Coordinates of C-alpha atoms and ligand atoms in Angstrom, one line a residue:
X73 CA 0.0 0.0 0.0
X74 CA 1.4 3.6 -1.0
X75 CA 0.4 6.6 1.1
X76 CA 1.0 10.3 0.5
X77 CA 4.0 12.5 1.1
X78 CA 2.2 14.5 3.4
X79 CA 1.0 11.4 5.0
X80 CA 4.5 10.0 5.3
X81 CA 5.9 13.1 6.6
X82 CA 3.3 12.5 9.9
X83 CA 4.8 8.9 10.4
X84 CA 8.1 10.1 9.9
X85 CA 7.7 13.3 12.1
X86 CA 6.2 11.3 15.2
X87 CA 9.1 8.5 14.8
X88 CA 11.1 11.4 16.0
X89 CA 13.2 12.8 12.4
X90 CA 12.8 16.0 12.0
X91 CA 10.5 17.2 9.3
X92 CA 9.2 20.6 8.3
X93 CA 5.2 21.3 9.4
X94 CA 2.9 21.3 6.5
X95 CA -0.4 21.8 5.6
X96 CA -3.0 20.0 2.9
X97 CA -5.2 21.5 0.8
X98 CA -8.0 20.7 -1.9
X99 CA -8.6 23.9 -3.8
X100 CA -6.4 27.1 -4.8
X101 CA -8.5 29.2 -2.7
X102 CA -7.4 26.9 -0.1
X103 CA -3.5 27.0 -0.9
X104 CA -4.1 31.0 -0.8
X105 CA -5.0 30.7 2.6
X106 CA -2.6 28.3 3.4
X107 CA 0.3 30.6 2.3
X108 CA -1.1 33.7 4.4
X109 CA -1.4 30.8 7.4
X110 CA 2.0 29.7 7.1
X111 CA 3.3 33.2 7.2
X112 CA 7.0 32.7 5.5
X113 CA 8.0 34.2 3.1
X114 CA 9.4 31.4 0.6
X115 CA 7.2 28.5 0.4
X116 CA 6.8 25.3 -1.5
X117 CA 3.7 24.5 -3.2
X118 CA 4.4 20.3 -3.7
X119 CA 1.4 17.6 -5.6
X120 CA 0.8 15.0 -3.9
X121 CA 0.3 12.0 -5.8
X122 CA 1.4 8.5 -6.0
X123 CA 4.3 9.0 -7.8
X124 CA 7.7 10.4 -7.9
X125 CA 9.7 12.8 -10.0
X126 CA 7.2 16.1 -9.4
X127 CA 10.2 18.2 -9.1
X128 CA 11.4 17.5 -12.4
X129 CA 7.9 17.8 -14.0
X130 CA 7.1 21.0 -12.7
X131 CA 5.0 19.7 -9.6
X132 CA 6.8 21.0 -6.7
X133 CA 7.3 25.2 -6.6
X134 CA 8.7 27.8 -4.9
X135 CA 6.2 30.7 -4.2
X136 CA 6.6 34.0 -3.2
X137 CA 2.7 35.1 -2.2
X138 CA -0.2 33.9 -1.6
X139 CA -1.0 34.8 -5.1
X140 CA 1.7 32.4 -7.1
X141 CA 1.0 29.7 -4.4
X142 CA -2.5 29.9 -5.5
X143 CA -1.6 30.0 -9.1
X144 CA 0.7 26.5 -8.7
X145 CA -2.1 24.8 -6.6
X146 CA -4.5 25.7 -9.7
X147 CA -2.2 25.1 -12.2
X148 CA -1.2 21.2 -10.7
X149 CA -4.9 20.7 -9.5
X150 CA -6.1 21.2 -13.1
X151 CA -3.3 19.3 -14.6
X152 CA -2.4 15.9 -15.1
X153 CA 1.2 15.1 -13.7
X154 CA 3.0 13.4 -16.2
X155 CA 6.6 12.0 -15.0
X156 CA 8.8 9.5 -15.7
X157 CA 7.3 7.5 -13.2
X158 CA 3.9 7.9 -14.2
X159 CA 3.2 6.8 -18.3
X160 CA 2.1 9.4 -20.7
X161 CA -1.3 9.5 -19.9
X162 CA 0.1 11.0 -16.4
X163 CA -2.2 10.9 -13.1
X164 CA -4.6 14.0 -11.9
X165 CA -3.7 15.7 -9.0
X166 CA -6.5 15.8 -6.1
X167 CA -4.4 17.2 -3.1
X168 CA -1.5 20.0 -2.5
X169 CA 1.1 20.6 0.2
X170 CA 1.9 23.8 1.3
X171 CA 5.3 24.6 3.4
X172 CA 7.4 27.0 4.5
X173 CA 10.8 26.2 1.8
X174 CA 14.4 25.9 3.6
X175 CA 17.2 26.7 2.0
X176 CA 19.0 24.1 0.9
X177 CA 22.4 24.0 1.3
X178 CA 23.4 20.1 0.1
X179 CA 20.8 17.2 -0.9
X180 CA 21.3 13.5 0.1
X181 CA 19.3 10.5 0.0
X182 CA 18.6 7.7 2.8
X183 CA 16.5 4.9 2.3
X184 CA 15.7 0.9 3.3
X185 CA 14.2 -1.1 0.8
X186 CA 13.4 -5.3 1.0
X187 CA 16.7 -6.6 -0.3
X188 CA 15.2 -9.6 -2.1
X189 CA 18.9 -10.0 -3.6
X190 CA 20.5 -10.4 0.3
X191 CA 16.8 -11.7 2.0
X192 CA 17.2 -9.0 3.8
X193 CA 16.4 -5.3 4.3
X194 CA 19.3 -3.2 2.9
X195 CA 19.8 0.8 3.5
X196 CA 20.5 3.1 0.8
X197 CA 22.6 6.2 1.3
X198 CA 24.2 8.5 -1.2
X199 CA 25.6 12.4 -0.9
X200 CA 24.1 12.8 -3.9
X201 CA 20.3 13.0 -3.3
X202 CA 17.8 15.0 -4.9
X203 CA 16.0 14.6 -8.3
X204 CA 18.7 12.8 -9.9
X205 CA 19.2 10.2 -8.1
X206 CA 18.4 7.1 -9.9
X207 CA 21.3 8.6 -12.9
X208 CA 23.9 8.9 -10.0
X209 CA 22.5 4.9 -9.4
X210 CA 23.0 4.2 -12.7
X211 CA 25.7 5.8 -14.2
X212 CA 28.2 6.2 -10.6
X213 CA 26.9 3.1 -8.8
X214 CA 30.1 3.8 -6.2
X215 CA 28.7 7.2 -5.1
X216 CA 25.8 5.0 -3.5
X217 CA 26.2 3.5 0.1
X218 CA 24.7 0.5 0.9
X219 CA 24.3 -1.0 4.1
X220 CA 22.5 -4.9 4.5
X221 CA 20.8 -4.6 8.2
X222 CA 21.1 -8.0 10.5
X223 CA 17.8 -9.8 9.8
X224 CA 17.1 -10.2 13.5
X225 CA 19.4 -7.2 15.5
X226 CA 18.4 -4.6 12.8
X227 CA 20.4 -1.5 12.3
X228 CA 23.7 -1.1 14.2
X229 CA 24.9 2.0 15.8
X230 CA 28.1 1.2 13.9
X231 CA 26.5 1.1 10.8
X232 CA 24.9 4.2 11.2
X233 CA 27.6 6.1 12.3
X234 CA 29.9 5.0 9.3
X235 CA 27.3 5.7 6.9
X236 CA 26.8 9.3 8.0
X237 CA 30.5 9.6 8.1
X238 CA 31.1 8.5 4.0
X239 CA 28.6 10.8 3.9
X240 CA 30.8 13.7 4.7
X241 CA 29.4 14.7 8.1
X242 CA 31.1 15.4 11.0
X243 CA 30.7 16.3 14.7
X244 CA 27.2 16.8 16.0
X245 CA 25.6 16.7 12.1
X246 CA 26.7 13.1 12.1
X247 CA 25.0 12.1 14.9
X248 CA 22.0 14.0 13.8
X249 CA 22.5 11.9 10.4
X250 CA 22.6 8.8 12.4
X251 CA 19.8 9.1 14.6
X252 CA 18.0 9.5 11.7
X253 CA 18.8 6.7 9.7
X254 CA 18.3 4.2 13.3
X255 CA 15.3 6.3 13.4
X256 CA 14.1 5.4 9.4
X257 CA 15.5 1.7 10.1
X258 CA 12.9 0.9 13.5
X259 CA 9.9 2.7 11.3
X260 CA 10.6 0.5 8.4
X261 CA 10.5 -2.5 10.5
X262 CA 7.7 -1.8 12.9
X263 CA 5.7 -0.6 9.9
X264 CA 6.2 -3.9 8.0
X265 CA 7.1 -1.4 5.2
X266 CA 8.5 -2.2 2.0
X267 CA 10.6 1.4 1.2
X268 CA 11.3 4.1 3.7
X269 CA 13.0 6.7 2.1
X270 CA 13.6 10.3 2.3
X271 CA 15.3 12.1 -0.7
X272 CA 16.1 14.8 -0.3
X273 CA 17.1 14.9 3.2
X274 CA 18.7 18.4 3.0
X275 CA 21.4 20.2 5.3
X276 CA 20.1 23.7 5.3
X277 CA 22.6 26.8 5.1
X278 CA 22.0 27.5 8.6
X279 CA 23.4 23.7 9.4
X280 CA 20.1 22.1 10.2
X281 CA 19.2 18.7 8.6
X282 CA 15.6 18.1 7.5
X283 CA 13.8 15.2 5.6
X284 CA 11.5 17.6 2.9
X285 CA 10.3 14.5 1.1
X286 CA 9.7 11.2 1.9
X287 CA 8.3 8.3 0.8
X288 CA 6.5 5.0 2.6
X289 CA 5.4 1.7 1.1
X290 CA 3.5 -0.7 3.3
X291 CA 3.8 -4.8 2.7
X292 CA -0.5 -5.0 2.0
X293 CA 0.3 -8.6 4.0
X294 CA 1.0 -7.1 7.0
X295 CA -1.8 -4.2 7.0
X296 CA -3.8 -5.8 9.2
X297 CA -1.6 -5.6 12.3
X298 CA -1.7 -1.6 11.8
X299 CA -5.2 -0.6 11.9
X300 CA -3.4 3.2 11.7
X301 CA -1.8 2.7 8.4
X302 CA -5.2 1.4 6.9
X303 CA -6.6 4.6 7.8
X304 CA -4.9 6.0 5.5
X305 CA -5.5 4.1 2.1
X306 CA -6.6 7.2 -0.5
X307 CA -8.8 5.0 -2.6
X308 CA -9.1 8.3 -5.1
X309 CA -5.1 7.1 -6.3
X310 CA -5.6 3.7 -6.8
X311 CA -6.9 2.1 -10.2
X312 CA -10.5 2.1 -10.0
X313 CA -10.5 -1.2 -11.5
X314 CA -8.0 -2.7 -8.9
X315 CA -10.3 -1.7 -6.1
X316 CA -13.2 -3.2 -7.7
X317 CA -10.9 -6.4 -8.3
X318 CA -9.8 -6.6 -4.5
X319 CA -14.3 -6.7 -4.2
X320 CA -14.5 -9.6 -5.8
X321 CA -11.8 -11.2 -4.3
X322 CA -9.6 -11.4 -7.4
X323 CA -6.0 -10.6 -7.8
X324 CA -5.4 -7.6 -10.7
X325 CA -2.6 -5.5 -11.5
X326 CA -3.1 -3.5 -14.9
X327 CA -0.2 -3.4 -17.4
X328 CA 0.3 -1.7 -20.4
X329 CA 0.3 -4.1 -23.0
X330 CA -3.1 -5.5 -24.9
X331 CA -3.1 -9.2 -24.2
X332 CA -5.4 -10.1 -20.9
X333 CA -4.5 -12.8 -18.7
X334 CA -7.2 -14.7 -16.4
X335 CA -5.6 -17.5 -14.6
X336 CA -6.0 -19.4 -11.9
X337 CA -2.6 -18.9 -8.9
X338 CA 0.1 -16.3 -8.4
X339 CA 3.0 -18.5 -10.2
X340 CA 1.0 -19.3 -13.3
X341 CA -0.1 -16.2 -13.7
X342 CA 3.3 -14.8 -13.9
X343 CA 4.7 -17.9 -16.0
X344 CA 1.5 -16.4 -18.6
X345 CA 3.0 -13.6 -18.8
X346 CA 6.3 -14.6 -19.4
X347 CA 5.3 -17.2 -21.9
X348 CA 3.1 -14.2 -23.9
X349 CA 6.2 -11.8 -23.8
X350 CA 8.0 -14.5 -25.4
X351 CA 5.9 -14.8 -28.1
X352 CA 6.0 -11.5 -29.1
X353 CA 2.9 -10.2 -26.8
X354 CA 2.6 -7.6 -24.1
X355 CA 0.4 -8.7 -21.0
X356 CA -2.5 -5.8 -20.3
X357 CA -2.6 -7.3 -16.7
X358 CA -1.7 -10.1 -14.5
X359 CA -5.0 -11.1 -12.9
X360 CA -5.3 -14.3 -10.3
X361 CA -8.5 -15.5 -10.0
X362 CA -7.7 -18.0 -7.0
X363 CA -8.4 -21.7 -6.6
X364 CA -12.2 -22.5 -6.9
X365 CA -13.0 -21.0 -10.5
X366 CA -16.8 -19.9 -10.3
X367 CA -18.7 -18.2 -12.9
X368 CA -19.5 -15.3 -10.6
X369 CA -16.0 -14.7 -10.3
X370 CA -14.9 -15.1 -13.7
X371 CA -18.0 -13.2 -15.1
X372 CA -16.6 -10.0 -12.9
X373 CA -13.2 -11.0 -13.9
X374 CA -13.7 -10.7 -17.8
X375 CA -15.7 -7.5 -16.9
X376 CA -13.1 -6.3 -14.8
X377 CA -10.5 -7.2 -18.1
X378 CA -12.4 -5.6 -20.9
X379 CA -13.5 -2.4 -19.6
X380 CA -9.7 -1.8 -20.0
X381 CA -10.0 -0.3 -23.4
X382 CA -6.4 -1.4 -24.7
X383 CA -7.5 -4.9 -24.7
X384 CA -7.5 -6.5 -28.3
X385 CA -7.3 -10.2 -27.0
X386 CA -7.5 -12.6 -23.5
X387 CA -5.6 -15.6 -22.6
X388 CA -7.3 -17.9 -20.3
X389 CA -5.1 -20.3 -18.7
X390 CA -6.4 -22.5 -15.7
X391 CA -5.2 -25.4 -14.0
X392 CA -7.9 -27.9 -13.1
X393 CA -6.7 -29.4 -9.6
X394 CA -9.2 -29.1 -6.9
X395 CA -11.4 -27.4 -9.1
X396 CA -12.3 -29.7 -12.4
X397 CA -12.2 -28.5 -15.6
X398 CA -15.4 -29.5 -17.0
X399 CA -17.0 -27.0 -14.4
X400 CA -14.4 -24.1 -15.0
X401 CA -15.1 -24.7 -18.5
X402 CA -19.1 -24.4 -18.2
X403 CA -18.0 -21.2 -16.1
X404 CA -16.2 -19.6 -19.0
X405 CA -19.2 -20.2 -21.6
X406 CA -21.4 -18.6 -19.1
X407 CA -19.1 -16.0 -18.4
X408 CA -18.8 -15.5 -22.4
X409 CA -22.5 -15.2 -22.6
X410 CA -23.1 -13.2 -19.9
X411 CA -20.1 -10.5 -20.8
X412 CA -20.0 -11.2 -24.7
X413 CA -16.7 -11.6 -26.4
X414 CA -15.9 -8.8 -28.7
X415 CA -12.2 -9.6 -28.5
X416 CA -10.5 -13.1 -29.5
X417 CA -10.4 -15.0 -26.6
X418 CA -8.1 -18.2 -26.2
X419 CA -8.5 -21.0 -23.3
X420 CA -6.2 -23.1 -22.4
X421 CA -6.9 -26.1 -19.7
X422 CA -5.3 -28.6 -18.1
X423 CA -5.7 -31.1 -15.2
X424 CA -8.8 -33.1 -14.2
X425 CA -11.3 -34.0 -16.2
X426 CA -9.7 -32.2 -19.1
X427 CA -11.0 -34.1 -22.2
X428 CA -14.9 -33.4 -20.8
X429 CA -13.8 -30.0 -20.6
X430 CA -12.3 -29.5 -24.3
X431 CA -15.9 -31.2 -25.6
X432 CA -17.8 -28.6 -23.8
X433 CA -15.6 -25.7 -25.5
X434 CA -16.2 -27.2 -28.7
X435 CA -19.1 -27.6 -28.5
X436 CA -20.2 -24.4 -27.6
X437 CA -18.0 -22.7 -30.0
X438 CA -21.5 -21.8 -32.6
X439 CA -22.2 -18.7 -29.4
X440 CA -18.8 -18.0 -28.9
X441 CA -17.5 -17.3 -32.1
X442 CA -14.3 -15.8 -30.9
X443 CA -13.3 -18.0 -28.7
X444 CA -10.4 -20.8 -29.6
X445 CA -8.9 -23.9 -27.5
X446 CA -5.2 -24.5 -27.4
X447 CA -3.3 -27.4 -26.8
X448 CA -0.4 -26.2 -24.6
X449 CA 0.7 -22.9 -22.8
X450 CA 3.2 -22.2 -25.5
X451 CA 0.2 -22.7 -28.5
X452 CA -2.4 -20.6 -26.7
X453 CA 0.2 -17.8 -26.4
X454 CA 0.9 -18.0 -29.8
X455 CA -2.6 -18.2 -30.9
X456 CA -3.4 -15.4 -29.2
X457 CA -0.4 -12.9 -29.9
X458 CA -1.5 -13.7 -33.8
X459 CA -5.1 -12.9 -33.4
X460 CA -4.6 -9.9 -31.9
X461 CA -1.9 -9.0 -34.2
Ligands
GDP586 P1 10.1 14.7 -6.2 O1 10.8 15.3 -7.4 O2 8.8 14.1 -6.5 O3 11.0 13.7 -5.5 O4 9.9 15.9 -5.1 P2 10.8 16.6 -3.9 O5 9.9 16.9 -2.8 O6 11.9 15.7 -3.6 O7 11.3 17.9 -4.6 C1 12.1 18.0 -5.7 C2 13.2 19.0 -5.6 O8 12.6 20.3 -5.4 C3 14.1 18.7 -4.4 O9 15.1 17.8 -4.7 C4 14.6 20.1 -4.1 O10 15.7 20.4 -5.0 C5 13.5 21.0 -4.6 N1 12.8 21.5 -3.3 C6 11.8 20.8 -2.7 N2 11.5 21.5 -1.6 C7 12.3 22.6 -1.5 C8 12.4 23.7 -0.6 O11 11.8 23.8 0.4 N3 13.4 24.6 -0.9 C9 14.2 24.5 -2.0 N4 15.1 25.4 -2.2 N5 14.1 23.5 -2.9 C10 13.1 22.6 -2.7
MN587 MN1 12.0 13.5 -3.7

């Protein structure tokens, strides 16, 4: 689960690292008043959305009155963010932050992130923070620090003081710096997060260190031990069909390509996608539809798939174990009558009662006039990247 920068900034502020106050607002009458409220004389008028690199497209600006501050929140509230996190079509912006802008004297970045590499969480320093940060990741890989944190003691005062150190701090700044990134480490894991980061943490020209943007990412498996992150959850950012997917108990992420995947588990669902890509496709979603196929759920499933408007063609690929196939395979010619086809759709079955299953589908092939059988994974991928070519 993602939350908002101004929302992070709370978590981060009562964990004890020192954060600039902020306010929220909806409206540019509202980010007028919020300026006037604030009462500095710089201020920074920030989107907040669910993605990064703002600065870089013209989401987060200084301000000098209440009347530019105004003119940024109107200008960002009316248009969509596009960044090189987001896709062209960008993402609207529904809510600004308004504080009081320090002046920065030197950007860094901290971080932890789940270290799937190590099976472990690792943290993630560099001198050179700020909006260019992943090209100093890419392109000078040895002007980032990373740490890998004991999986049981955690983050070690050791550690933290030699990271702030090959930072370049010194004296009472590098204690600051430490505290900080023990601080960042205890959130991450009593959060059950799965990226903590603050970039940039900035040391002001008057020698003060402040996090002025952070951002949190929660492990949705562990959500339910923090009834206080759940609060949270802006619905208004997340994909519209996603939340109606989570409804009906199905498991949908939306992709870019055009080919639809319905399948039934986690691990064949992403072998589908790899198998498509190999053919020359591009998945439009990776979509687990759980054990027990029903028609209800594949009826909302193939709803769920087709009101996505780039999709020219689905690949159904179930596994009959528990559940048979001659039922999953009544399912999908219900589901097919119910939703109606109007893209080529292509099944392929395995597993019990199979051969039952493939005589249904033929059979019922005079309604579904779109809709073809494959032998293997490797056919129906195949089949399906060439009708939809
Ligand atoms: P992001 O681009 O989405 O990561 O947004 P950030 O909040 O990190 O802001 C991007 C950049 O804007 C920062 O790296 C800073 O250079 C600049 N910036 C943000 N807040 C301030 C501020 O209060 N004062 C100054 N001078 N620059 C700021
Ligand atoms: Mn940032």
């Amino acid at each position: 689960m993602k939350i908002h920068e101004y929302q992070a900034r709370d978590l981060l502020a009562k964990a004890g690292i020192p954060v600039p106050a902020a306010r929220v607002v909806e409206t540019a009458q509202e980010a007028e008043k919020a300026f006037e409220e604030n009462g500095f004389p710089l201020q920074v008028v920030k989107a907040q959305v669910f993605a990064g690199g703002r600065g870089k497209a013209g989401f987060v600006k200084l301000v000098k009155s209440a009347a530019e501050a105004r003119a940024a929140a109107e200008f960002m509230l009316t248009h969509r963010m596009v960044s090189v996190q987001t896709g062209p079509e960008g993402i609207a912006v529904n809510k600004i932050l308004i504080a009081g802008a320090v002046d920065i004297a030197h950007e860094y970045y901290l971080g932890f992130v789940l270290d799937r590499d190590r099976s472990t969480v690792s943290m993630i320093a560099s001198a050179e923070g700020g909006v260019e940060i992943e090209t100093v990741a890419h392109e000078r890989p040895e002007a980032i620090i990373k740490e890998p944190l004991h999986p049981l003691a955690g983050m070690q005062g050791f550690q933290a003081r030699r990271t702030a150190l090959a930072l370049g701090f010194t004296g009472k700044q590098a204690n600051t710096v430490a505290d900080i990134l023990l601080k960042l480490s205890r959130f991450f894991i009593d959060y059950d997060c799965s990226i903590a980061e603050i970039n940039p943490l900035v040391l002001t020209k008057d020698g003060k260190i402040l996090a002025i943007d952070a951002k949190v990412n929660f492990d949705d498996n562990a959500l339910f031990r923090h009834p206080d992150v759940l609060a949270l959850k802006d619905d208004a950012e997340t994909d519209a069909l996603e939340i109606r997917a989570a409804a009906a108990n199905l498991n949908y992420i939306k992709l870019d390509g055009d080919i639809a995947c319905l399948v039934n588990g986690a691990g064949l669902a992403m072998a589908t996608m790899d198998v498509i890509q190999l053919h020359g496709g591009k998945p439009a979603n990776f979509l687990d539809v759980g054990g027990g196929v029903k028609a209800e759920g594949a009826i909302e499933a193939f709803r769920i798939i087709l009101s996505d408007k780039k999709v020219r063609g689905i690949l159904v690929n179930i596994f009959g174990g528990i559940a048979r196939c001659d039922l999953i395979a009544e399912a999908l010619i219900q589901a097919g009558r119910e939703v109606g086809f109007k893209v080529p759709v292509v099944v392929r079955l395995e597993g019990t009662n199979v051969e039952a299953a493939r005589k249904i589908l033929a059979a019922s092939q005079g309604d579904l006039p779109t809709l073809q059988v494959a032998g293997d994974l490797n056919d129906a991928a195949k089949k399906i990247v060439s009708a939809t070519r």
